[in-house]
Short mmCIF file of C-alpha atoms and ligand atoms in Angstrom, two decimals:
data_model
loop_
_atom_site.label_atom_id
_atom_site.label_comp_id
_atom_site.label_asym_id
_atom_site.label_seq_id
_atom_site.Cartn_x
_atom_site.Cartn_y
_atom_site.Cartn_z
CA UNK A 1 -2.75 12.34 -8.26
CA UNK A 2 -1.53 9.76 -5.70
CA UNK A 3 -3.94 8.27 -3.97
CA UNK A 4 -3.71 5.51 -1.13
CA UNK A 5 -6.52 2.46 -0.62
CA UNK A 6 -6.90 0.57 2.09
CA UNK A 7 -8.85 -2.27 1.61
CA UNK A 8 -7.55 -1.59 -2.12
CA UNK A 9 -7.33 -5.85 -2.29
CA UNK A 10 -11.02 -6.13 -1.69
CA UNK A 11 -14.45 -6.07 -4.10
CA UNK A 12 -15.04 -2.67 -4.21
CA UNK A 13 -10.90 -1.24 -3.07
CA UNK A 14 -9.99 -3.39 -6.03
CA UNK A 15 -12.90 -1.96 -8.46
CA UNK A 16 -11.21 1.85 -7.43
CA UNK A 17 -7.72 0.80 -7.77
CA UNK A 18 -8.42 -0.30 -11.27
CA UNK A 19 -10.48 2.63 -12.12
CA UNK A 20 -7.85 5.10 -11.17
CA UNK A 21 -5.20 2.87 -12.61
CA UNK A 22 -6.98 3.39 -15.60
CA UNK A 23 -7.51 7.69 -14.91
CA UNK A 24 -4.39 7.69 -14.93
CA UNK A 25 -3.35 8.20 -11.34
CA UNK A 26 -0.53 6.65 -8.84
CA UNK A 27 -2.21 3.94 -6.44
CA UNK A 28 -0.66 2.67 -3.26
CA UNK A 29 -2.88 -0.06 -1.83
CA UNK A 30 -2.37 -0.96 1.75
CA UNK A 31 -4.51 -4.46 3.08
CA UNK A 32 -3.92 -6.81 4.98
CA UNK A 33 -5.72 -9.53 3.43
CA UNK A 34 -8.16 -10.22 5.98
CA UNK A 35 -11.25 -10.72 3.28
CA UNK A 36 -9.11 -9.22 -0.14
CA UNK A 37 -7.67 -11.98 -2.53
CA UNK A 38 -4.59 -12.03 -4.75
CA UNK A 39 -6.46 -12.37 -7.63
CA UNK A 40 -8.46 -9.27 -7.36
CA UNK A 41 -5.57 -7.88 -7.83
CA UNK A 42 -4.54 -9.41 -10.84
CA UNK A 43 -5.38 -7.33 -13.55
CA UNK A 44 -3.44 -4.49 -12.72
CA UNK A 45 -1.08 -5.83 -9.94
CA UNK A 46 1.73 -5.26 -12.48
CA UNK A 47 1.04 -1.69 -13.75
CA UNK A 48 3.94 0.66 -13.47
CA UNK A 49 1.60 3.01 -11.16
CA UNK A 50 0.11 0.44 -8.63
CA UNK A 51 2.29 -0.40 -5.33
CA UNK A 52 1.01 -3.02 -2.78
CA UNK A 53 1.42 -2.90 1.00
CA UNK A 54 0.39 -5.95 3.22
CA UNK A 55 0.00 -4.13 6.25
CA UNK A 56 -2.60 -3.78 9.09
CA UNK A 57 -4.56 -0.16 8.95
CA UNK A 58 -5.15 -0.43 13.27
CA UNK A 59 -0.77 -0.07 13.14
CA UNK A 60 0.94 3.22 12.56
CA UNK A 61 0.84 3.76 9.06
CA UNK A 62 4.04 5.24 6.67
CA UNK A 63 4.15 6.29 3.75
CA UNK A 64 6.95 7.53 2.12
CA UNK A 65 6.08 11.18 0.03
CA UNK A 66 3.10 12.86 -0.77
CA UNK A 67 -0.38 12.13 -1.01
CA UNK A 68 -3.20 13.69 -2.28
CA UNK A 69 -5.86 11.47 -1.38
CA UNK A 70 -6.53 8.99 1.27
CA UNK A 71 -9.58 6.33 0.91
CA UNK A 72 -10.13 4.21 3.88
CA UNK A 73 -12.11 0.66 2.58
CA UNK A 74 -10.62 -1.08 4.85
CA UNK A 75 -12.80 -3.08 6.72
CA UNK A 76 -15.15 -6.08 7.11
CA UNK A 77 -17.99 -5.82 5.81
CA UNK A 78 -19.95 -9.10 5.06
CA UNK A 79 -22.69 -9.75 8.16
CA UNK A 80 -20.71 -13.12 8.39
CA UNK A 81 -17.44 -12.17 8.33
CA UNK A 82 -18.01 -9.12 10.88
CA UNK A 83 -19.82 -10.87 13.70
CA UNK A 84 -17.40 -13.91 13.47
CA UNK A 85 -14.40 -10.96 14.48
CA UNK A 86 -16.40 -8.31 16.19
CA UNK A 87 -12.95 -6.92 18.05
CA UNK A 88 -11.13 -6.73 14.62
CA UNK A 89 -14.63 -5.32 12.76
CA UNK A 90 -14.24 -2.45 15.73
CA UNK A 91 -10.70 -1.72 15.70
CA UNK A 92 -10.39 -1.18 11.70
CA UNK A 93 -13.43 1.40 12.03
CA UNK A 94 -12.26 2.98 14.80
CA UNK A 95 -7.96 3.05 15.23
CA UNK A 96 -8.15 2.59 12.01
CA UNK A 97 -10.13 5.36 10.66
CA UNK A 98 -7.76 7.27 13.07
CA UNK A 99 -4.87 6.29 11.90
CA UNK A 100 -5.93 7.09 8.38
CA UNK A 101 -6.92 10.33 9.54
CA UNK A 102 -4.11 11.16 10.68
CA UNK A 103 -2.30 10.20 7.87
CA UNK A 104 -4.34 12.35 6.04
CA UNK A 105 -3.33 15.47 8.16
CA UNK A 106 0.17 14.86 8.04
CA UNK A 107 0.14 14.35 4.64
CA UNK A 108 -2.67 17.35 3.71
CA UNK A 109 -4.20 15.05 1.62
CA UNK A 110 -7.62 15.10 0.97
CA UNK A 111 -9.70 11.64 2.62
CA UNK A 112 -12.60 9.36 2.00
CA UNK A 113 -14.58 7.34 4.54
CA UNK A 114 -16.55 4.20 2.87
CA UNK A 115 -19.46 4.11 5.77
CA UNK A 116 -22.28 2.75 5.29
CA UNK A 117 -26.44 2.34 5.38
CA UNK A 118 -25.88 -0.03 8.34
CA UNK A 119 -25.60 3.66 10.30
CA UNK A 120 -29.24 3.67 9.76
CA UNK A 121 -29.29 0.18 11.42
CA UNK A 122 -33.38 -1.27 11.14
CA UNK A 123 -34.78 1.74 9.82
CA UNK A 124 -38.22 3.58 10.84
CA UNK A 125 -37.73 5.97 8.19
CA UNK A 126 -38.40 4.74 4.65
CA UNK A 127 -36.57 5.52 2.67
CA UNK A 128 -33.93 6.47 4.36
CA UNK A 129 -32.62 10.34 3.66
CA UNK A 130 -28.91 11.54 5.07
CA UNK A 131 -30.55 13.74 7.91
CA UNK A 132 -31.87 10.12 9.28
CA UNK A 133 -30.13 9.57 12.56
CA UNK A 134 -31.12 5.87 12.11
CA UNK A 135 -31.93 2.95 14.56
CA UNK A 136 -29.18 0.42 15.77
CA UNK A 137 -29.11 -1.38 18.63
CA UNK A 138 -25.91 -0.81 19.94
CA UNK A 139 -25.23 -3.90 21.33
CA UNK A 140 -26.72 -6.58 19.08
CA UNK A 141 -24.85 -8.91 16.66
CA UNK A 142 -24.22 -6.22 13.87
CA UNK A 143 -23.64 -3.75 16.59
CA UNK A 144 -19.82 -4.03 16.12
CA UNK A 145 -20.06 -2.99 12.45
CA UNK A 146 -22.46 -0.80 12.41
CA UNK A 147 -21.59 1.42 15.48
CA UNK A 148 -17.62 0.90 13.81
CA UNK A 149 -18.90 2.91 11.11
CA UNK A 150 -21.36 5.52 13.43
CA UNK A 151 -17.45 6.07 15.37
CA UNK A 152 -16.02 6.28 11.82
CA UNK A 153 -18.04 9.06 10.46
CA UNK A 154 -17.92 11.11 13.37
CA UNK A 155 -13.83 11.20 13.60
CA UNK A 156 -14.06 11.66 10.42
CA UNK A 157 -16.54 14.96 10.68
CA UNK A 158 -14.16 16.21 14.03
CA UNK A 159 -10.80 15.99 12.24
CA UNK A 160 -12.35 18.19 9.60
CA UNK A 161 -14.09 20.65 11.81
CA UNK A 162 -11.20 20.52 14.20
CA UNK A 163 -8.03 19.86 11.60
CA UNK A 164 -9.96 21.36 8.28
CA UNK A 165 -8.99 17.96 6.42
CA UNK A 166 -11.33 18.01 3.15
CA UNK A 167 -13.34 15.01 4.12
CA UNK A 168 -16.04 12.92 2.40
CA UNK A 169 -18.62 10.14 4.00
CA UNK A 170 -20.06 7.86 1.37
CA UNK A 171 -22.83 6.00 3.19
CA UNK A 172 -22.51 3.21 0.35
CA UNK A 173 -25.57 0.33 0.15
CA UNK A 174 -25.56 -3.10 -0.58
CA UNK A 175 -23.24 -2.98 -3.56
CA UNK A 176 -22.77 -6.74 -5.17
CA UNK A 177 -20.89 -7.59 -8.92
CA UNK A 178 -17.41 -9.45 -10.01
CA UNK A 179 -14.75 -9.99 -7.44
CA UNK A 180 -16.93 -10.13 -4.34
CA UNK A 181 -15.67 -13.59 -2.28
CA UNK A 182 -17.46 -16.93 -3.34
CA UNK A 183 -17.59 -17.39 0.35
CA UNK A 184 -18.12 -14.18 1.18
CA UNK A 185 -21.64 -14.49 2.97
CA UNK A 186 -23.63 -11.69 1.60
CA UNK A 187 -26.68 -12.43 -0.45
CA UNK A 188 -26.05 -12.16 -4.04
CA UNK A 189 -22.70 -13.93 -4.15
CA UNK A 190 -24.12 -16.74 -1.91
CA UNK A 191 -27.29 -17.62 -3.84
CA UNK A 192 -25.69 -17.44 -7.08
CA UNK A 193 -23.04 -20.16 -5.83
CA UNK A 194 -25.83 -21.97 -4.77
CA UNK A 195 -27.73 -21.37 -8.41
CA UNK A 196 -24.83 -22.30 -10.43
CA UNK A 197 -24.72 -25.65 -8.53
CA UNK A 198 -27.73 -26.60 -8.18
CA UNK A 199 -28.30 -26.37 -4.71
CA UNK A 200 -31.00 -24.90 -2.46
CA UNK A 201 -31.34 -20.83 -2.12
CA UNK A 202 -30.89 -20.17 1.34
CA UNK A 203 -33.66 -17.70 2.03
CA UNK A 204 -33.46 -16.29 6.18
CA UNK A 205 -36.73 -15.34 7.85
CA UNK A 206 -39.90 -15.33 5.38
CA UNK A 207 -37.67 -13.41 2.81
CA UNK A 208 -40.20 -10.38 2.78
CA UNK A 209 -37.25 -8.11 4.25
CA UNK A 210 -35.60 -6.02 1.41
CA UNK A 211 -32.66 -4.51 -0.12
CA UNK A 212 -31.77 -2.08 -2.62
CA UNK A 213 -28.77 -3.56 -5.04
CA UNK A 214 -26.15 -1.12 -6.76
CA UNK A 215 -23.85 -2.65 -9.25
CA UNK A 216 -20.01 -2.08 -8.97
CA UNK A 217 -19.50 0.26 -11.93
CA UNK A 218 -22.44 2.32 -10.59
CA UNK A 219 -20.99 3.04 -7.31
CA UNK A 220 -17.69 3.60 -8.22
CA UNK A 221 -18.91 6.46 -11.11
CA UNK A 222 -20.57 7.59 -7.70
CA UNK A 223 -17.36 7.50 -5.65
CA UNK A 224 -15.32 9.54 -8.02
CA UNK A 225 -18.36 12.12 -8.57
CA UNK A 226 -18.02 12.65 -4.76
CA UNK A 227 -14.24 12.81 -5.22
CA UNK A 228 -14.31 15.64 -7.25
CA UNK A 229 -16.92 17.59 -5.59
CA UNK A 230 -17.09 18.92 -2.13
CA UNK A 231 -19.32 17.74 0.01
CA UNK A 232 -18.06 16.80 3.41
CA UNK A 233 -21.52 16.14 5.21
CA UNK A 234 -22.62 11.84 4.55
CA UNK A 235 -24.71 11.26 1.24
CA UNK A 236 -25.96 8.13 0.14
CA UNK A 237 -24.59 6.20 -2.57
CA UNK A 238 -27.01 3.17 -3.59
CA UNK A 239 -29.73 1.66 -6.11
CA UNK A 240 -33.12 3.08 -5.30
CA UNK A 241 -34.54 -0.17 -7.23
CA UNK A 242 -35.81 -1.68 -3.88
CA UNK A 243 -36.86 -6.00 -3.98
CA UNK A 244 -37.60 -8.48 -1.20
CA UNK A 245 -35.36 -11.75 -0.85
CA UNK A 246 -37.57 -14.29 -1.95
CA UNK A 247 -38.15 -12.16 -5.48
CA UNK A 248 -34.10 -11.92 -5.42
CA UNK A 249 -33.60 -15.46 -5.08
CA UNK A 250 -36.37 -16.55 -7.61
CA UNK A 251 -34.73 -13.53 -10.28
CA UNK A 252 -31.02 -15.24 -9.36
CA UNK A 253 -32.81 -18.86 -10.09
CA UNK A 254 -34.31 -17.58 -13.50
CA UNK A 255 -31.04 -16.14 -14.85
CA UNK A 256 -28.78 -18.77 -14.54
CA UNK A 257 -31.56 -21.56 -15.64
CA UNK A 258 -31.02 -23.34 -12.23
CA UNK A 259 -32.80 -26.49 -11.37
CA UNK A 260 -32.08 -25.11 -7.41
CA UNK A 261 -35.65 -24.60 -4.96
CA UNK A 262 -35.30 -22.60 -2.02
CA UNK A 263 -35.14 -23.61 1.52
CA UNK A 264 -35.98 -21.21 4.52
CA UNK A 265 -33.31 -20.68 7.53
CA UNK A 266 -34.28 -18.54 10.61
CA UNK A 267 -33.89 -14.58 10.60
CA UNK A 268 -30.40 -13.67 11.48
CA UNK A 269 -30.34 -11.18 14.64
CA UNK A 270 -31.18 -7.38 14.14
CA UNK A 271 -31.17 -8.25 10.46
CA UNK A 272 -33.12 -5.22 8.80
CA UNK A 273 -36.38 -5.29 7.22
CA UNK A 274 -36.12 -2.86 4.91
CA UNK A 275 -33.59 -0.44 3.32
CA UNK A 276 -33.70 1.79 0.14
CA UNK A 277 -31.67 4.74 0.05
CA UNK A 278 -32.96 8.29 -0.65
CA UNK A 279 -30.32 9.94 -3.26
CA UNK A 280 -32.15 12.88 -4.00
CA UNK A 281 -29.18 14.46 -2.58
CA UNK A 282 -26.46 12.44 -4.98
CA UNK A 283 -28.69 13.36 -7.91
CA UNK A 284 -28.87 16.99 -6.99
CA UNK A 285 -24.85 17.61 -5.56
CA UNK A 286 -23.49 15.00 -7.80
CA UNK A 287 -25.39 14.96 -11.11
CA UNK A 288 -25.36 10.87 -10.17
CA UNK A 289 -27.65 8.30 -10.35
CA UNK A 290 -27.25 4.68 -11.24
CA UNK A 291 -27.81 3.46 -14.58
CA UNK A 292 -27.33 -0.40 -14.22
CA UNK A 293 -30.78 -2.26 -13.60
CA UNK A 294 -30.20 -5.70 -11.54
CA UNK A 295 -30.92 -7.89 -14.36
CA UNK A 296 -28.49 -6.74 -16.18
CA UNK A 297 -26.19 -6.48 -13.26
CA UNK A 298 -26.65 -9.68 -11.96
CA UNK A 299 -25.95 -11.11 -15.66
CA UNK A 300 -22.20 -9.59 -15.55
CA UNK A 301 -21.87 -11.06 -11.94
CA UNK A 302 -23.67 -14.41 -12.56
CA UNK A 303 -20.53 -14.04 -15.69
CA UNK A 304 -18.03 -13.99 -13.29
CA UNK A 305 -18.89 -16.38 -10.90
CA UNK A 306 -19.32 -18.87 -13.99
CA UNK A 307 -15.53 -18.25 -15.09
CA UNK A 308 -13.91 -18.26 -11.87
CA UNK A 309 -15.58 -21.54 -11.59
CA UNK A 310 -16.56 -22.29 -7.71
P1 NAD B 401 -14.29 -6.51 1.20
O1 NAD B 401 -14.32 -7.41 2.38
O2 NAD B 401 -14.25 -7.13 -0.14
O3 NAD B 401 -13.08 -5.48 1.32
C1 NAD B 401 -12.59 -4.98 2.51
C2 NAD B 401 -11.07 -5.01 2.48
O4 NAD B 401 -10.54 -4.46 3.71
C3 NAD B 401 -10.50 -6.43 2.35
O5 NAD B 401 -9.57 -6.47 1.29
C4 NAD B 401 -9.82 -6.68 3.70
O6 NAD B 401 -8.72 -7.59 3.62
C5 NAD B 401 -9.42 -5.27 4.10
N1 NAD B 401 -9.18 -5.10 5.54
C6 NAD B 401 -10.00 -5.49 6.56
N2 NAD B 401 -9.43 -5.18 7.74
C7 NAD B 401 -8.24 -4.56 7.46
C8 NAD B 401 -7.20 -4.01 8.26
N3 NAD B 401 -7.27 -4.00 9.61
N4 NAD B 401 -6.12 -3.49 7.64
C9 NAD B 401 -6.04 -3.48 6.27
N5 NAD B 401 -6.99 -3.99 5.48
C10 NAD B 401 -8.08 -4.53 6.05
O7 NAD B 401 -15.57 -5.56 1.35
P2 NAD B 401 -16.19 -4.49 0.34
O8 NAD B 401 -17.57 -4.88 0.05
O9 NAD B 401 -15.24 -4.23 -0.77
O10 NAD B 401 -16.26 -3.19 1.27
C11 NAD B 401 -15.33 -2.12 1.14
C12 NAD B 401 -15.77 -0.98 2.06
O11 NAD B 401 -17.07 -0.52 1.67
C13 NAD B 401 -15.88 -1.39 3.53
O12 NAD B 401 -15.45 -0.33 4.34
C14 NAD B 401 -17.36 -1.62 3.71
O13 NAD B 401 -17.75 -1.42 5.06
C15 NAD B 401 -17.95 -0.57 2.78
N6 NAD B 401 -19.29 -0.93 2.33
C16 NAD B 401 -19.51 -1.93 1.43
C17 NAD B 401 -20.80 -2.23 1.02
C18 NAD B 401 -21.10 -3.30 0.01
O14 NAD B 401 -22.29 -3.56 -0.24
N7 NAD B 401 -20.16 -3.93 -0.64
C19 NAD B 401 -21.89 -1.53 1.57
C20 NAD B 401 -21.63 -0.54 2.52
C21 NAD B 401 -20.33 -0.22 2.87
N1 UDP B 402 -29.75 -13.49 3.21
C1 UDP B 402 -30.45 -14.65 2.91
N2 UDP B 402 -29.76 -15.77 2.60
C2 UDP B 402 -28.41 -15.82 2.55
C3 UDP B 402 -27.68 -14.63 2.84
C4 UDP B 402 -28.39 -13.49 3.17
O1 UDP B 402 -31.70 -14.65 2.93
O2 UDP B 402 -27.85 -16.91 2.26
C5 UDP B 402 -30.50 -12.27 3.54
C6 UDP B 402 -30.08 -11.58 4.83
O3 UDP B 402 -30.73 -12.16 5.96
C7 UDP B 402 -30.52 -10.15 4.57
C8 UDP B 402 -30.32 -9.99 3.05
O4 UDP B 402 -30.25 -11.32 2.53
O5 UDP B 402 -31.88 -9.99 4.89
C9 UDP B 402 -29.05 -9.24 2.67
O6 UDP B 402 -27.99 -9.85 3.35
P1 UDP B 402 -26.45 -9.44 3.13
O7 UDP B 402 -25.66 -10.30 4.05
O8 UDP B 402 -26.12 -9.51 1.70
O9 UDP B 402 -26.35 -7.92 3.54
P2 UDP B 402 -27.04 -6.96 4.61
O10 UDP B 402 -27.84 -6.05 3.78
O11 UDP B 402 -27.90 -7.75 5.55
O12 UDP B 402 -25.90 -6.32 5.29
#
């Protein structure tokens, strides 16, 4: 197959351009660099079958020959990086999910939208099935994100009830594990930093708010699954194994034998209290379910973060 990835130079783009380096299959990776690195692309950047394209996915895209798959990444994604360029966080889920679409059509190739749990915003329902319609304010700090994605998903349903493009949604939940950014923001990277140096775990709010954590090689198993079966209504993709903050930090402290403490910063804005995903629907369509606890998850991660030395 040959597949296209935007966002390919990011944590999880880079994770799928390796594994279907490795399937055997022809990547072309589009980014432009926004929050991917060079060196996630190292490892393969060479291989006869990878091409790279610095280029931004909101700009008319062109591709020269066929494609049989299109998967749209491309986006930001960290809390931190998306409300610091709200207009940018918009535009990539919105022209550019069109443009990718479109793309798509021309091409007839088959396409994959990377959404999001954020679509079920601070959630009343827990946990939180695929028939969930969610609860986001839709004009608060991760409003720009999370309604990016709400836009996303619905283009993404009209050009294949309207165009019959062979779509998927993969409403994908906090995924963490090697090549995420140092700086990146999100939880797991940040407090290990913080562990490995000896510094203070950042905890926000009272850190009784949970998340559910699925490592990379989970999620991308769960990608492919989805890939090869069709399913063009959203299902979840995510760790059931729900744990508050606090417990998070204190697990992150005990692994890497860290003299850090914790310190407690205020709540960020419309930041959820809860989320754990339902995959009944994964387990039963896909024949998927994760098989990577966080321990030893975090251990790989903790790993990485220890060789690329930060
Ligand atoms: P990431 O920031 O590591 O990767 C996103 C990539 O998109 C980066 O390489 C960035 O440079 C690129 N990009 C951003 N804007 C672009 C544009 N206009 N044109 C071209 N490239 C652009 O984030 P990630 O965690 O790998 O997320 C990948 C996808 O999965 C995103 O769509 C994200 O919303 C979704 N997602 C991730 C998680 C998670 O926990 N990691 C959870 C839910 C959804
Ligand atoms: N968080 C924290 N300290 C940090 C970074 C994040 O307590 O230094 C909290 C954040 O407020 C949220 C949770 O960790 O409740 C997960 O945050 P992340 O940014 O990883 O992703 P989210 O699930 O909020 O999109």
């Amino acid at each position: 197959m040959r597949v296209l990835i935007t966002g390919g130079a990011g944590f999880i783009g880079s994770h799928l351009c390796e594994f279907l380096l490795k399937e055997g299959h022809e990547v072309i990776c589009l980014d432009n660099m926004t929050s991917g690195t060079n060196s996630n692309l190292e490892d393969f950047f060479y291989h006869e079958n990878f091409t790279f394209h610095e280029h931004d996915v909101t700009k008319y895209i062109h591709i020269h020959g066929e494609l049989d798959w299109v998967l749209h990444l491309a986006s930001l994604a960290s809390p931190v990086f998306y409300q610091d360029y709200p207009i940018k966080t918009l535009k990539v889920g919105a022209l550019g999910t069109h443009k990718t679409l479109g793309l798509a059509k021309a091409k007839n190739a088959k396409y994959l939208f990377a959404s999001t749990s954020e679509v079920y915003g601070d959630p009343e329902v827990h946990p939180q099935p695929e028939d969930y319609w969610g609860n986001v304010n839709p004009v608060g700090a991760r409003s720009c994100y999370d309604e990016s994605k709400r836009y996303g998903e619905a283009i993404t349903m009209a050009y294949h009830n309207k165009h019959d493009i062979d779509t998927r949604i993969a409403r994908i939940f906090n995924t963490y594990g090697p090549r995420m950014r140092p700086d990146d923001g999100r939880v797991i990277p940040t407090f290990i930093i913080q562990a490995l140096n000896n510094e203070d775990l950042t905890i926000y709010g009272d850190g009784t708010q949970t998340r559910s954590f699925c490592y990379i090689d989970d999620l991308i198993k769960g990608i492919w699954k989805l890939m090869n079966t069709q399913i063009n209504e959203p299902i979840n993709l995510g760790n059931p194994d729900e744990i508050s903050i606090k417990e998070l930090a204190e697990k992150i402290i005990d692994l890497t034998d860290s003299e850090s403490g914790k310190t407690y910063e205020p709540l960020p804005e419309d930041d959820p209290e809860k989320r754990k995903p339902d995959i009944a629907k994964a387990e039963k369509q896909l024949e998927w379910e994760p098989k990577i606890g966080l321990r030893e998850g975090l251990k790989s991660t903790i790993d990485y973060f220890e060789r690329v030395k930060v």
